[in-house]
mmCIF file of C-alpha atoms in Angstrom:
data_model
loop_
_atom_site.group_PDB
_atom_site.id
_atom_site.type_symbol
_atom_site.label_atom_id
_atom_site.label_comp_id
_atom_site.label_asym_id
_atom_site.label_seq_id
_atom_site.Cartn_x
_atom_site.Cartn_y
_atom_site.Cartn_z
ATOM 1 C CA MET A 1 17.437 -28.152 38.032
ATOM 2 C CA THR A 2 15.038 -25.389 37.120
ATOM 3 C CA ASP A 3 11.860 -25.990 35.181
ATOM 4 C CA LYS A 4 11.285 -23.419 32.517
ATOM 5 C CA THR A 5 7.693 -23.028 31.419
ATOM 6 C CA MET A 6 7.539 -23.281 27.634
ATOM 7 C CA THR A 7 5.156 -21.372 25.451
ATOM 8 C CA ALA A 8 3.004 -23.315 23.015
ATOM 9 C CA VAL A 9 5.222 -22.167 20.127
ATOM 10 C CA GLU A 10 8.375 -23.289 21.933
ATOM 11 C CA ALA A 11 6.805 -26.662 22.714
ATOM 12 C CA LEU A 12 5.720 -27.129 19.081
ATOM 13 C CA LEU A 13 9.182 -26.196 17.910
ATOM 14 C CA ALA A 14 10.857 -28.619 20.383
ATOM 15 C CA PHE A 15 8.485 -31.389 19.377
ATOM 16 C CA ALA A 16 9.031 -30.798 15.659
ATOM 17 C CA ARG A 17 12.821 -30.795 16.043
ATOM 18 C CA ARG A 18 12.629 -34.411 17.297
ATOM 19 C CA ALA A 19 11.317 -35.550 13.869
ATOM 20 C CA VAL A 20 12.840 -33.117 11.413
ATOM 21 C CA ASP A 21 15.803 -30.755 11.111
ATOM 22 C CA ALA A 22 15.770 -27.299 12.690
ATOM 23 C CA GLU A 23 15.007 -25.493 9.433
ATOM 24 C CA ALA A 24 11.964 -27.671 8.672
ATOM 25 C CA ALA A 25 10.797 -27.308 12.273
ATOM 26 C CA GLN A 26 11.005 -23.517 12.029
ATOM 27 C CA ALA A 27 9.108 -23.590 8.717
ATOM 28 C CA LEU A 28 6.363 -25.567 10.501
ATOM 29 C CA VAL A 29 6.113 -22.973 13.285
ATOM 30 C CA ASP A 30 6.109 -20.129 10.684
ATOM 31 C CA GLU A 31 3.278 -21.822 8.738
ATOM 32 C CA ALA A 32 1.260 -22.385 11.942
ATOM 33 C CA THR A 33 1.725 -18.687 12.776
ATOM 34 C CA ARG A 34 0.451 -17.726 9.329
ATOM 35 C CA GLU A 35 -2.604 -19.945 9.584
ATOM 36 C CA LEU A 36 -3.478 -18.785 13.114
ATOM 37 C CA THR A 37 -2.803 -15.054 12.797
ATOM 38 C CA GLY A 38 -2.883 -14.304 9.072
ATOM 39 C CA ARG A 39 0.606 -12.901 9.286
ATOM 40 C CA THR A 40 3.783 -14.206 7.677
ATOM 41 C CA VAL A 41 6.930 -14.480 9.779
ATOM 42 C CA VAL A 42 9.565 -12.318 8.109
ATOM 43 C CA ARG A 43 13.203 -13.179 8.878
ATOM 44 C CA PRO A 44 15.969 -10.502 8.856
ATOM 45 C CA GLU A 45 17.791 -12.289 6.011
ATOM 46 C CA GLN A 46 14.743 -12.061 3.717
ATOM 47 C CA GLN A 47 14.939 -9.164 1.267
ATOM 48 C CA LEU A 48 11.268 -8.135 1.458
ATOM 49 C CA VAL A 49 10.009 -4.537 1.251
ATOM 50 C CA PRO A 50 6.669 -2.926 2.096
ATOM 51 C CA LEU A 51 4.289 -2.091 -0.703
ATOM 52 C CA ARG A 52 2.499 1.272 -0.861
ATOM 53 C CA PHE A 53 -1.161 1.557 -1.866
ATOM 54 C CA THR A 54 -3.989 4.046 -1.988
ATOM 55 C CA VAL A 55 -7.598 3.529 -0.951
ATOM 56 C CA ARG A 56 -9.655 4.771 -3.921
ATOM 57 C CA ARG A 57 -13.300 5.464 -3.303
ATOM 58 C CA HIS A 58 -15.564 5.488 -6.399
ATOM 59 C CA HIS A 59 -18.676 6.219 -4.391
ATOM 60 C CA ASP A 60 -18.741 7.538 -0.845
ATOM 61 C CA VAL A 61 -21.400 5.354 0.810
ATOM 62 C CA THR A 62 -21.047 6.965 4.234
ATOM 63 C CA GLY A 63 -20.766 10.601 3.104
ATOM 64 C CA VAL A 64 -17.656 11.138 5.271
ATOM 65 C CA SER A 65 -14.487 10.753 3.240
ATOM 66 C CA GLY A 66 -15.609 11.791 -0.287
ATOM 67 C CA ASP A 67 -14.604 10.248 -3.631
ATOM 68 C CA GLY A 68 -11.138 9.675 -5.048
ATOM 69 C CA ASN A 69 -7.998 8.663 -3.156
ATOM 70 C CA VAL A 70 -9.167 8.899 0.444
ATOM 71 C CA ALA A 71 -6.308 7.111 2.217
ATOM 72 C CA ASP A 72 -2.718 5.999 1.806
ATOM 73 C CA GLY A 73 -1.417 2.696 3.067
ATOM 74 C CA VAL A 74 1.390 0.254 3.420
ATOM 75 C CA LEU A 75 1.211 -3.534 3.072
ATOM 76 C CA TRP A 76 3.997 -4.821 5.307
ATOM 77 C CA PRO A 77 6.015 -7.916 4.406
ATOM 78 C CA ASP A 78 4.362 -9.910 7.202
ATOM 79 C CA GLY A 79 0.934 -9.400 5.616
ATOM 80 C CA THR A 80 -0.341 -6.677 7.942
ATOM 81 C CA ALA A 81 -1.371 -3.206 6.693
ATOM 82 C CA SER A 82 -1.312 0.391 7.925
ATOM 83 C CA VAL A 83 -3.759 2.956 6.559
ATOM 84 C CA ARG A 84 -3.633 6.722 7.019
ATOM 85 C CA TRP A 85 -6.847 8.557 6.099
ATOM 86 C CA ARG A 86 -6.712 11.875 4.269
ATOM 87 C CA GLY A 87 -8.926 14.871 4.929
ATOM 88 C CA GLU A 88 -9.704 17.430 7.637
ATOM 89 C CA HIS A 89 -9.764 14.784 10.396
ATOM 90 C CA PRO A 90 -7.072 12.267 9.439
ATOM 91 C CA SER A 91 -6.482 9.086 11.421
ATOM 92 C CA ALA A 92 -4.391 5.975 11.174
ATOM 93 C CA VAL A 93 -5.429 2.347 11.579
ATOM 94 C CA PHE A 94 -3.445 -0.922 11.634
ATOM 95 C CA TRP A 95 -4.909 -4.155 10.318
ATOM 96 C CA ASP A 96 -3.416 -7.496 11.436
ATOM 97 C CA ARG A 97 -5.041 -9.292 8.489
ATOM 98 C CA GLY A 98 -3.746 -6.751 5.969
ATOM 99 C CA ARG A 99 -5.435 -6.087 2.656
ATOM 100 C CA VAL A 100 -8.238 -8.567 3.333
ATOM 101 C CA SER A 101 -9.359 -6.487 6.330
ATOM 102 C CA VAL A 102 -8.968 -3.163 4.518
ATOM 103 C CA GLU A 103 -11.128 -4.391 1.628
ATOM 104 C CA PHE A 104 -13.679 -6.093 3.905
ATOM 105 C CA ILE A 105 -14.178 -3.078 6.218
ATOM 106 C CA HIS A 106 -13.869 -0.235 3.715
ATOM 107 C CA GLY A 107 -14.723 -1.878 0.385
ATOM 108 C CA HIS A 108 -18.475 -1.207 0.576
ATOM 109 C CA GLN A 109 -19.232 -3.931 -2.024
ATOM 110 C CA GLY A 110 -16.915 -2.508 -4.694
ATOM 111 C CA ALA A 111 -17.450 1.174 -4.016
ATOM 112 C CA THR A 112 -13.848 1.373 -2.768
ATOM 113 C CA GLU A 113 -10.702 -0.433 -3.967
ATOM 114 C CA VAL A 114 -7.104 -0.884 -2.879
ATOM 115 C CA VAL A 115 -4.775 0.307 -5.619
ATOM 116 C CA LEU A 116 -1.138 -0.759 -5.378
ATOM 117 C CA VAL A 117 1.434 1.949 -6.075
ATOM 118 C CA ASP A 118 4.329 -0.543 -5.887
ATOM 119 C CA GLN A 119 4.384 -4.097 -7.264
ATOM 120 C CA ASP A 120 5.685 -7.263 -5.642
ATOM 121 C CA GLY A 121 9.442 -7.605 -6.115
ATOM 122 C CA GLU A 122 9.865 -3.948 -6.922
ATOM 123 C CA GLN A 123 12.218 -1.844 -4.804
ATOM 124 C CA PRO A 124 10.517 1.494 -4.062
ATOM 125 C CA VAL A 125 12.802 4.439 -4.767
ATOM 126 C CA MET A 126 12.095 7.924 -3.524
ATOM 127 C CA PRO A 127 12.388 10.797 -6.033
ATOM 128 C CA THR A 128 15.421 12.976 -5.710
ATOM 129 C CA PRO A 129 14.892 16.662 -6.652
ATOM 130 C CA THR A 130 18.573 17.164 -7.526
ATOM 131 C CA GLY A 131 18.713 14.267 -9.960
ATOM 132 C CA ALA A 132 21.149 12.383 -7.759
ATOM 133 C CA GLY A 133 19.219 9.129 -8.158
ATOM 134 C CA THR A 134 20.574 6.374 -10.374
ATOM 135 C CA VAL A 135 19.627 6.406 -14.031
ATOM 136 C CA ALA A 136 18.569 2.780 -13.840
ATOM 137 C CA ALA A 137 16.077 3.437 -11.037
ATOM 138 C CA ALA A 138 14.579 6.642 -12.486
ATOM 139 C CA PRO A 139 12.455 5.151 -15.291
ATOM 140 C CA LEU A 140 10.619 2.738 -12.955
ATOM 141 C CA VAL A 141 9.990 5.471 -10.405
ATOM 142 C CA VAL A 142 8.875 7.924 -13.060
ATOM 143 C CA ARG A 143 6.525 5.299 -14.517
ATOM 144 C CA ARG A 144 4.937 4.697 -11.069
ATOM 145 C CA VAL A 145 4.614 8.457 -10.399
ATOM 146 C CA LEU A 146 2.990 8.987 -13.848
ATOM 147 C CA GLU A 147 0.604 6.059 -13.370
ATOM 148 C CA HIS A 148 -0.476 7.471 -9.997
ATOM 149 C CA ALA A 149 -0.896 10.999 -11.432
ATOM 150 C CA LEU A 150 -2.885 9.751 -14.429
ATOM 151 C CA ARG A 151 -5.277 7.732 -12.264
ATOM 152 C CA ARG A 152 -5.827 10.508 -9.753
ATOM 153 C CA PRO A 153 -9.284 12.086 -10.031
ATOM 154 C CA VAL A 154 -9.178 15.638 -11.319
ATOM 155 C CA PRO A 155 -11.959 18.225 -10.897
ATOM 156 C CA CYS A 156 -14.366 19.158 -13.635
ATOM 157 C CA PRO A 157 -13.629 22.797 -14.699
ATOM 158 C CA LYS A 158 -17.344 23.614 -14.587
ATOM 159 C CA CYS A 159 -18.714 21.943 -11.436
ATOM 160 C CA GLU A 160 -15.439 21.060 -9.598
ATOM 161 C CA ARG A 161 -16.531 17.444 -9.018
ATOM 162 C CA THR A 162 -13.847 14.769 -9.187
ATOM 163 C CA SER A 163 -16.417 12.061 -9.864
ATOM 164 C CA THR A 164 -18.251 11.609 -13.139
ATOM 165 C CA CYS A 165 -20.473 14.579 -13.904
ATOM 166 C CA ARG A 166 -22.972 15.570 -16.585
ATOM 167 C CA CYS A 167 -21.347 18.839 -17.623
ATOM 168 C CA ALA A 168 -21.543 19.048 -21.413
ATOM 169 C CA GLY A 169 -18.221 19.701 -23.134
ATOM 170 C CA ALA A 170 -16.208 19.699 -19.903
ATOM 171 C CA ASP A 171 -12.560 19.054 -20.735
ATOM 172 C CA ARG A 172 -10.373 17.890 -17.831
ATOM 173 C CA THR A 173 -7.200 17.982 -19.941
ATOM 174 C CA GLU A 174 -5.707 21.046 -18.200
ATOM 175 C CA ALA A 175 -6.316 19.563 -14.747
ATOM 176 C CA ARG A 176 -4.805 16.244 -15.848
ATOM 177 C CA ILE A 177 -1.679 18.057 -17.188
ATOM 178 C CA ASP A 178 -1.371 19.946 -13.881
ATOM 179 C CA ALA A 179 -1.570 16.657 -11.999
ATOM 180 C CA VAL A 180 1.159 15.085 -14.138
ATOM 181 C CA LEU A 181 3.435 18.118 -13.905
ATOM 182 C CA GLY A 182 2.953 18.275 -10.144
ATOM 183 C CA ALA A 183 3.905 14.586 -9.866
ATOM 184 C CA LEU A 184 7.007 15.107 -12.020
ATOM 185 C CA ALA A 185 8.100 18.273 -10.213
ATOM 186 C CA PRO A 186 10.898 16.543 -8.227
ATOM 187 C CA TRP A 187 12.507 15.549 -11.545
ATOM 188 C CA LEU A 188 12.200 18.949 -13.246
ATOM 189 C CA ASN A 189 14.771 21.725 -12.831
ATOM 190 C CA SER A 190 12.766 24.842 -11.906
ATOM 191 C CA GLY A 191 15.225 27.125 -13.717
ATOM 192 C CA THR A 192 15.368 25.473 -17.126
ATOM 193 C CA GLY A 193 12.322 23.219 -17.224
ATOM 194 C CA GLU A 194 14.484 20.284 -18.298
ATOM 195 C CA ALA A 195 14.667 16.960 -16.491
ATOM 196 C CA ALA A 196 17.222 17.128 -13.668
#
């Protein structure tokens, strides 16, 4: 007979199975994992998808990344997060405690926020330049693309700042229209200007 050394998780699972059924025992181990690590155990049969977000900086406390959308990220179904910084010296970071860590480390007491591009339960759909996407999926995708474009900071035509400025009579309408048209470009036919 060979003695196999059990991990703490295996021992907990074996102990729990003595008192409850296998499904309840696995749920106990999953909950213990969530409490100890901050991550959720995601099973292959679960239909969960990652959620995209941007890191929006209202005021650059450090003077490094600037204002506006300074990073892009993904909240993974297990509760972890990946962040890719924009700019001349981009980098990527992975946070085991997900959004909580991103906001704690980079939030600067409200100077920066995490803005979700996708919503819980929503299936992200990538734009298709040829219009081959389904009609049912297009309105939700277009709505998300428009929301993102409308929230994106645009430069002042006088001082080129994307943050609030004191330029009298500065109208950012043209820059906003350019941002929206740029976001909708995959759905527009370049030859006719009509939706593809």
